[in-house]
XYZ file of C-alpha atoms in Angstrom:
452
model
C -42.962 66.879 71.590
C -46.404 68.474 72.068
C -48.692 66.767 74.471
C -52.456 66.749 73.838
C -54.952 65.770 76.479
C -56.975 62.624 75.981
C -60.549 63.745 75.244
C -62.970 60.784 75.420
C -66.140 61.369 73.515
C -69.459 59.700 74.871
C -71.238 58.089 72.470
C -62.353 31.582 74.701
C -60.742 32.490 73.619
C -61.292 31.129 70.120
C -61.535 27.352 70.730
C -61.091 25.169 73.907
C -60.267 22.092 71.891
C -57.074 20.675 73.465
C -53.904 21.622 71.326
C -51.683 19.231 69.686
C -48.903 20.762 71.636
C -46.211 18.392 70.613
C -46.868 18.982 67.034
C -47.243 22.736 67.469
C -43.634 22.928 68.739
C -42.559 21.701 65.292
C -44.128 24.596 63.439
C -41.114 26.851 63.476
C -38.843 24.046 62.433
C -41.125 23.268 59.557
C -41.636 26.837 58.596
C -38.288 28.200 58.937
C -35.804 25.275 58.373
C -32.831 26.558 56.481
C -33.943 30.132 56.699
C -31.160 32.815 56.334
C -31.372 36.134 57.939
C -33.626 38.345 55.702
C -32.485 41.742 54.634
C -34.870 44.601 55.140
C -36.842 45.096 51.663
C -36.069 48.714 51.483
C -36.228 52.038 53.166
C -39.951 51.689 53.872
C -39.227 48.448 55.837
C -36.413 49.816 57.923
C -36.330 48.141 61.389
C -38.166 50.090 63.908
C -36.069 51.621 66.691
C -35.024 49.337 69.541
C -37.389 49.097 72.602
C -36.746 50.933 75.599
C -33.722 49.644 77.774
C -35.900 49.657 80.887
C -39.191 50.323 82.290
C -40.405 54.044 82.584
C -41.209 53.800 86.186
C -44.541 55.544 85.802
C -46.538 55.638 89.009
C -48.993 52.708 89.219
C -47.271 50.566 86.908
C -45.942 47.240 88.081
C -42.977 45.226 86.541
C -42.281 41.781 87.615
C -38.734 40.316 86.621
C -40.348 36.681 86.887
C -43.650 35.169 86.402
C -45.533 31.761 86.672
C -43.771 28.606 85.466
C -40.602 30.592 84.885
C -38.351 27.512 84.172
C -40.271 26.852 81.002
C -39.285 30.302 79.500
C -35.630 30.650 80.623
C -32.450 28.752 79.981
C -30.205 26.942 82.532
C -28.770 30.358 83.711
C -32.257 31.660 84.348
C -32.257 34.046 81.421
C -34.809 34.476 78.713
C -33.175 32.919 75.572
C -32.765 35.278 72.581
C -35.121 34.345 69.734
C -34.215 33.931 66.091
C -36.187 33.273 62.936
C -36.097 29.417 63.628
C -36.941 29.701 67.298
C -39.251 32.763 68.006
C -42.521 30.650 67.929
C -41.152 28.112 70.504
C -42.405 28.393 74.009
C -38.689 28.394 75.378
C -38.089 31.574 73.177
C -41.275 33.252 73.227
C -40.734 35.965 75.885
C -38.126 37.525 73.777
C -39.578 36.527 70.393
C -43.128 37.939 71.042
C -41.810 41.263 72.309
C -39.076 41.875 69.615
C -40.685 40.197 66.440
C -39.990 43.414 64.416
C -36.343 42.972 65.037
C -36.392 39.137 64.017
C -38.572 39.489 60.850
C -38.582 42.506 58.427
C -41.309 45.043 59.287
C -42.747 48.284 58.337
C -42.722 51.040 60.855
C -46.102 52.702 61.702
C -44.940 56.163 63.022
C -46.543 57.878 65.847
C -47.572 61.500 65.571
C -46.383 64.708 67.209
C -49.209 64.656 69.724
C -49.625 61.951 72.497
C -52.868 61.459 74.230
C -52.390 61.500 77.974
C -53.903 58.833 80.246
C -54.995 59.673 83.749
C -54.094 57.234 86.564
C -56.556 55.954 89.096
C -55.456 56.353 92.654
C -56.419 52.832 93.682
C -57.059 49.431 91.985
C -60.725 48.441 92.107
C -61.541 45.068 93.796
C -61.648 42.751 90.896
C -62.371 39.080 91.478
C -63.362 36.252 89.216
C -64.419 32.599 89.077
C -63.752 29.916 86.629
C -65.968 26.877 85.911
C -63.232 24.587 87.591
C -62.713 26.655 90.628
C -65.805 25.316 92.582
C -67.077 28.629 93.485
C -63.727 30.072 94.619
C -63.069 33.650 93.358
C -59.523 34.692 92.422
C -58.016 38.140 92.744
C -56.384 39.932 89.719
C -52.913 39.495 91.412
C -53.770 35.757 91.548
C -54.541 35.754 87.956
C -50.968 36.985 87.212
C -49.519 34.177 89.445
C -51.517 31.585 87.628
C -51.175 32.715 83.863
C -48.124 33.550 81.750
C -49.248 37.090 80.844
C -46.527 39.463 79.751
C -48.669 42.513 80.043
C -52.082 43.398 81.525
C -53.806 46.671 81.317
C -57.328 47.840 82.422
C -58.752 51.219 81.328
C -62.036 53.001 81.605
C -62.425 56.183 79.516
C -59.323 58.266 79.890
C -57.983 56.449 83.075
C -55.853 53.396 83.439
C -56.845 51.500 86.569
C -54.294 48.630 86.364
C -51.113 47.980 84.451
C -48.653 45.302 85.013
C -45.806 43.490 83.121
C -44.150 40.111 83.899
C -41.134 38.120 82.632
C -38.915 41.277 82.538
C -41.141 42.858 79.909
C -41.867 46.511 80.279
C -43.808 49.443 78.675
C -41.189 50.016 76.008
C -41.663 46.607 74.387
C -43.542 46.366 71.238
C -45.660 43.129 71.913
C -47.025 41.055 69.022
C -50.681 40.682 68.290
C -51.021 37.581 66.321
C -54.732 37.637 64.942
C -55.501 40.711 66.954
C -54.230 42.354 63.572
C -57.181 41.036 61.691
C -59.457 43.560 63.487
C -56.994 46.380 62.651
C -57.033 45.339 59.102
C -60.884 45.334 59.029
C -60.935 48.879 60.508
C -58.445 50.013 57.666
C -60.785 48.432 55.078
C -63.650 50.668 56.471
C -61.503 53.669 55.986
C -60.675 52.779 52.515
C -64.325 52.429 51.816
C -65.113 55.808 53.283
C -62.217 57.352 51.321
C -63.686 55.906 48.139
C -60.532 53.718 47.523
C -62.786 50.622 47.807
C -65.920 51.413 45.864
C -68.005 48.585 47.577
C -67.430 45.535 49.843
C -69.662 43.622 47.400
C -66.853 43.874 44.743
C -64.693 40.890 44.184
C -61.201 40.754 45.400
C -60.013 40.472 41.894
C -61.277 43.908 40.927
C -58.490 45.466 43.073
C -55.840 42.731 42.740
C -55.515 41.535 38.996
C -53.082 38.824 40.217
C -55.983 37.064 41.803
C -58.161 37.071 38.663
C -59.502 33.624 37.857
C -58.884 32.340 41.397
C -61.556 31.467 44.025
C -60.388 34.105 46.423
C -60.275 36.583 43.455
C -63.949 35.849 42.831
C -64.832 36.351 46.332
C -66.766 39.528 47.494
C -64.830 41.489 50.036
C -67.834 41.381 52.294
C -67.348 37.493 52.703
C -63.689 37.864 53.293
C -64.503 40.163 56.160
C -66.770 37.669 57.811
C -64.568 34.591 57.110
C -67.231 33.088 54.827
C -65.551 32.806 51.402
C -66.188 29.240 50.995
C -62.614 28.400 49.920
C -61.100 25.368 51.656
C -58.582 26.427 54.423
C -57.559 24.518 57.507
C -56.020 26.259 60.601
C -55.173 23.828 63.277
C -51.655 24.929 64.182
C -50.221 21.513 64.009
C -47.433 22.323 61.556
C -49.094 20.360 58.662
C -52.286 22.662 58.056
C -52.964 25.394 55.564
C -51.936 28.285 57.871
C -48.537 26.660 58.201
C -48.376 26.711 54.282
C -49.442 30.350 54.234
C -46.947 31.384 56.808
C -44.089 29.561 54.914
C -45.367 31.497 51.769
C -45.095 34.760 53.354
C -42.202 34.594 55.761
C -39.696 32.137 54.157
C -36.919 34.223 52.522
C -37.187 32.190 49.191
C -40.936 32.545 48.979
C -42.634 35.019 46.527
C -45.127 36.521 49.003
C -47.729 38.600 47.669
C -50.603 37.194 45.756
C -48.867 33.884 45.311
C -49.069 33.154 49.063
C -52.898 32.932 48.779
C -53.548 31.505 45.181
C -52.320 28.130 46.341
C -55.716 27.820 48.170
C -58.009 27.441 45.364
C -60.671 24.757 46.307
C -64.195 26.125 46.675
C -66.410 24.008 48.957
C -69.227 26.435 49.629
C -70.721 29.471 48.017
C -69.628 32.901 49.352
C -71.355 33.838 52.489
C -72.983 30.434 52.916
C -70.807 29.073 55.915
C -68.250 30.503 58.380
C -64.800 29.002 58.646
C -61.821 30.654 60.416
C -58.974 31.260 57.857
C -56.028 33.573 58.036
C -55.635 33.548 54.279
C -58.883 35.458 53.922
C -57.338 38.409 56.051
C -54.141 38.232 53.754
C -56.420 38.604 50.795
C -58.024 41.686 52.438
C -54.618 43.059 52.952
C -53.773 42.665 49.234
C -56.940 44.356 48.363
C -56.306 47.132 50.816
C -52.668 47.736 49.696
C -53.734 47.790 46.011
C -56.750 50.086 46.604
C -54.846 52.827 48.647
C -51.814 52.508 46.462
C -49.184 52.760 49.341
C -48.021 50.671 52.325
C -50.614 49.651 54.768
C -48.379 50.720 57.676
C -48.311 54.302 56.314
C -52.015 54.485 55.872
C -52.514 53.177 59.375
C -50.237 55.767 60.872
C -51.964 58.490 58.975
C -55.632 57.406 59.616
C -55.578 55.782 63.153
C -52.113 55.819 64.835
C -51.514 59.503 64.863
C -55.168 60.437 65.571
C -55.409 58.258 68.627
C -52.321 59.973 69.874
C -50.047 56.788 70.033
C -47.137 57.396 72.310
C -44.785 54.892 70.370
C -44.286 53.720 66.784
C -45.769 50.421 66.024
C -44.679 48.002 63.438
C -46.139 45.409 61.052
C -44.175 42.363 59.783
C -43.983 42.104 56.010
C -43.600 39.376 53.484
C -40.852 39.061 50.986
C -42.741 41.320 48.472
C -43.097 44.090 51.244
C -46.763 43.352 51.782
C -47.856 43.594 55.412
C -48.827 40.096 56.855
C -52.239 41.476 57.802
C -53.461 38.289 59.441
C -50.847 38.636 62.187
C -47.681 40.278 63.482
C -48.738 43.714 64.117
C -46.685 44.937 67.131
C -47.392 47.655 69.673
C -46.761 48.815 73.270
C -49.477 47.848 75.699
C -50.901 51.452 76.283
C -51.251 51.942 72.477
C -53.214 48.802 72.121
C -55.395 50.279 75.036
C -55.703 53.550 72.947
C -56.761 51.583 69.864
C -59.319 49.695 72.081
C -60.613 52.955 73.526
C -61.172 54.408 70.033
C -63.296 51.335 69.298
C -65.099 51.684 72.670
C -65.983 55.373 71.971
C -67.702 54.424 68.581
C -64.585 55.300 66.489
C -64.113 58.792 67.960
C -60.854 60.026 69.603
C -59.562 63.558 70.332
C -62.859 65.155 69.360
C -63.072 63.674 65.898
C -64.602 60.734 64.068
C -61.560 58.521 63.124
C -63.372 55.316 62.014
C -66.820 55.845 60.476
C -69.375 54.943 63.138
C -71.618 53.132 60.666
C -68.661 50.848 59.720
C -67.789 50.103 63.301
C -71.367 49.187 64.208
C -71.530 46.822 61.240
C -68.042 45.467 61.916
C -68.937 44.687 65.677
C -72.246 43.002 65.280
C -72.679 39.169 64.740
C -72.798 38.303 61.081
C -72.384 34.738 62.316
C -73.618 33.599 65.755
C -71.702 31.410 68.148
C -74.037 28.538 66.910
C -72.930 29.096 63.476
C -69.172 29.504 64.156
C -69.091 26.487 66.503
C -66.993 28.669 68.866
C -68.055 30.411 72.057
C -67.956 33.785 70.178
C -69.860 35.038 67.275
C -68.121 36.714 64.390
C -68.256 40.187 62.664
C -65.803 41.870 60.352
C -62.644 40.150 61.531
C -63.733 40.642 65.103
C -65.146 38.292 67.778
C -68.505 39.128 69.368
C -69.381 38.041 72.777
C -72.452 35.757 72.940
C -74.203 38.163 75.503
C -75.012 40.398 72.639
C -74.554 43.300 74.888
C -72.408 45.122 72.349
C -69.051 43.939 73.733
C -66.411 42.338 71.516
C -62.846 41.285 71.278
C -59.589 41.218 69.284
C -58.033 37.607 69.819
C -54.882 36.214 68.815
C -53.199 32.736 69.566
C -50.914 32.114 72.553
C -53.144 34.703 74.808
C -53.199 37.898 73.090
C -56.437 39.936 73.458
C -58.130 43.268 73.667
C -61.600 43.189 75.249
C -63.965 45.939 74.712
C -67.208 46.982 76.363
C -68.632 50.139 74.744
C -71.368 50.546 77.268
C -68.783 50.929 79.995
C -66.070 52.462 77.806
C -63.879 49.706 79.312
C -60.832 48.100 77.611
C -58.689 45.226 78.925
C -55.404 44.461 77.092
C -53.864 41.035 77.624
C -50.688 39.962 76.074
C -49.047 36.477 77.002
C -46.747 33.614 76.076
C -49.052 30.726 76.438
C -47.328 27.501 75.264
C -49.860 26.367 72.737
C -52.108 27.898 70.158
C -55.200 26.333 71.537
C -54.220 26.320 75.118
C -57.508 25.618 77.156
C -56.250 27.621 79.981
C -56.815 30.828 77.762
C -60.451 30.683 78.832
C -59.431 32.168 82.173
C -58.765 35.465 80.557
C -62.244 35.760 79.610
C -63.270 34.835 83.052
C -61.220 37.683 84.283
C -62.800 39.925 81.838
C -66.117 39.118 83.277
C -64.930 39.946 86.760
C -63.447 43.352 85.370
C -66.755 44.167 83.853
C -68.583 43.380 87.071
C -66.264 45.913 88.792
C -67.017 48.965 86.576
C -70.318 50.587 86.111
C -71.949 51.286 82.780
C -71.485 54.954 81.719
C -74.092 57.484 80.321
C -73.194 58.888 76.912
């Protein structure tokens, strides 16, 4: 394998409403009751290779076989239970399930290229401390963060240098950790590339122009622009309680007897507002974007991602993307990658879409995607919202990829700074997830802004 140097080019989370934890635990039972093991839908969806048998033992990387609240994630023998289609969402099985999802559900491979970008390693870890609103002024260290929070992986990088990389619960740098809704931002970047390629003529086109199977439906009539900003105006509930619309959507894309494809989203067809009029978080809108993208490019999204992003950033490992029963990538969630490759993707965005001396994502698209099309006042969340991307209310150019149960990539382009965080938080709306944002503020304070 040829090794190319990494050349940087100058250039909470979502809701703090307490979760309905007990009902959330029922979600996998509702979604996957009676499921049989699904066969791979064809050669393009062959299962990705197994994760590494153990850590790479790179200098500066820490591996913890345990973690906080360990008994909640292990069985009577102290082992991490092996997850299945029925159990992977459950907190007791999430350590295994969230790091092996592409072996539990069918997935398309996202091949890495022949050239791998090389990270430098900082000789020392900077002094990072942070405080929470509940800490009464007390400041915690980053090591204390790991002792307090069920993070499976935590990585901090500035420019071409990794300053901190740790794993817990016996996870290591060979595990492909799942993204949940961080995948939404990946989808938005691919839509921008399809626009640049001319495969999508305009984001003001309705979705049905590219997906005839959506013709006549409310999502079909919605312009791509308003799907990107979660403002279609189509009714959709996302509360993670096992009875909401996102549960119906997940059943429609992952259950072996479902049809997948456009049928998964056509069931949501009640318009309650004009497109662009109001913001409402809806994973179905990202799945519609995925249908549009797949139809526009005329090939699997995983293949397009590999060619246009994964290989240009010099990813060190194959990634994967879970697919529905029709072979369509589940673009609202379930992209899987190793921690350092999430950091490479984050650094691509921190550098204005450039990597390895080339413009990978159009700068104008990235700028539009990471500005607040809806402010925090309009979203009713702490964050504003861009194109499938969360915008910090500081309006300092920083933004985040966020997924339930503690998945995040925080990005500050002014510092060319990235923090990747994967976790096994027990609930989809765990209020303790806000501590990751507090840590991020401490990280930013420890690193200076960089000149371009």
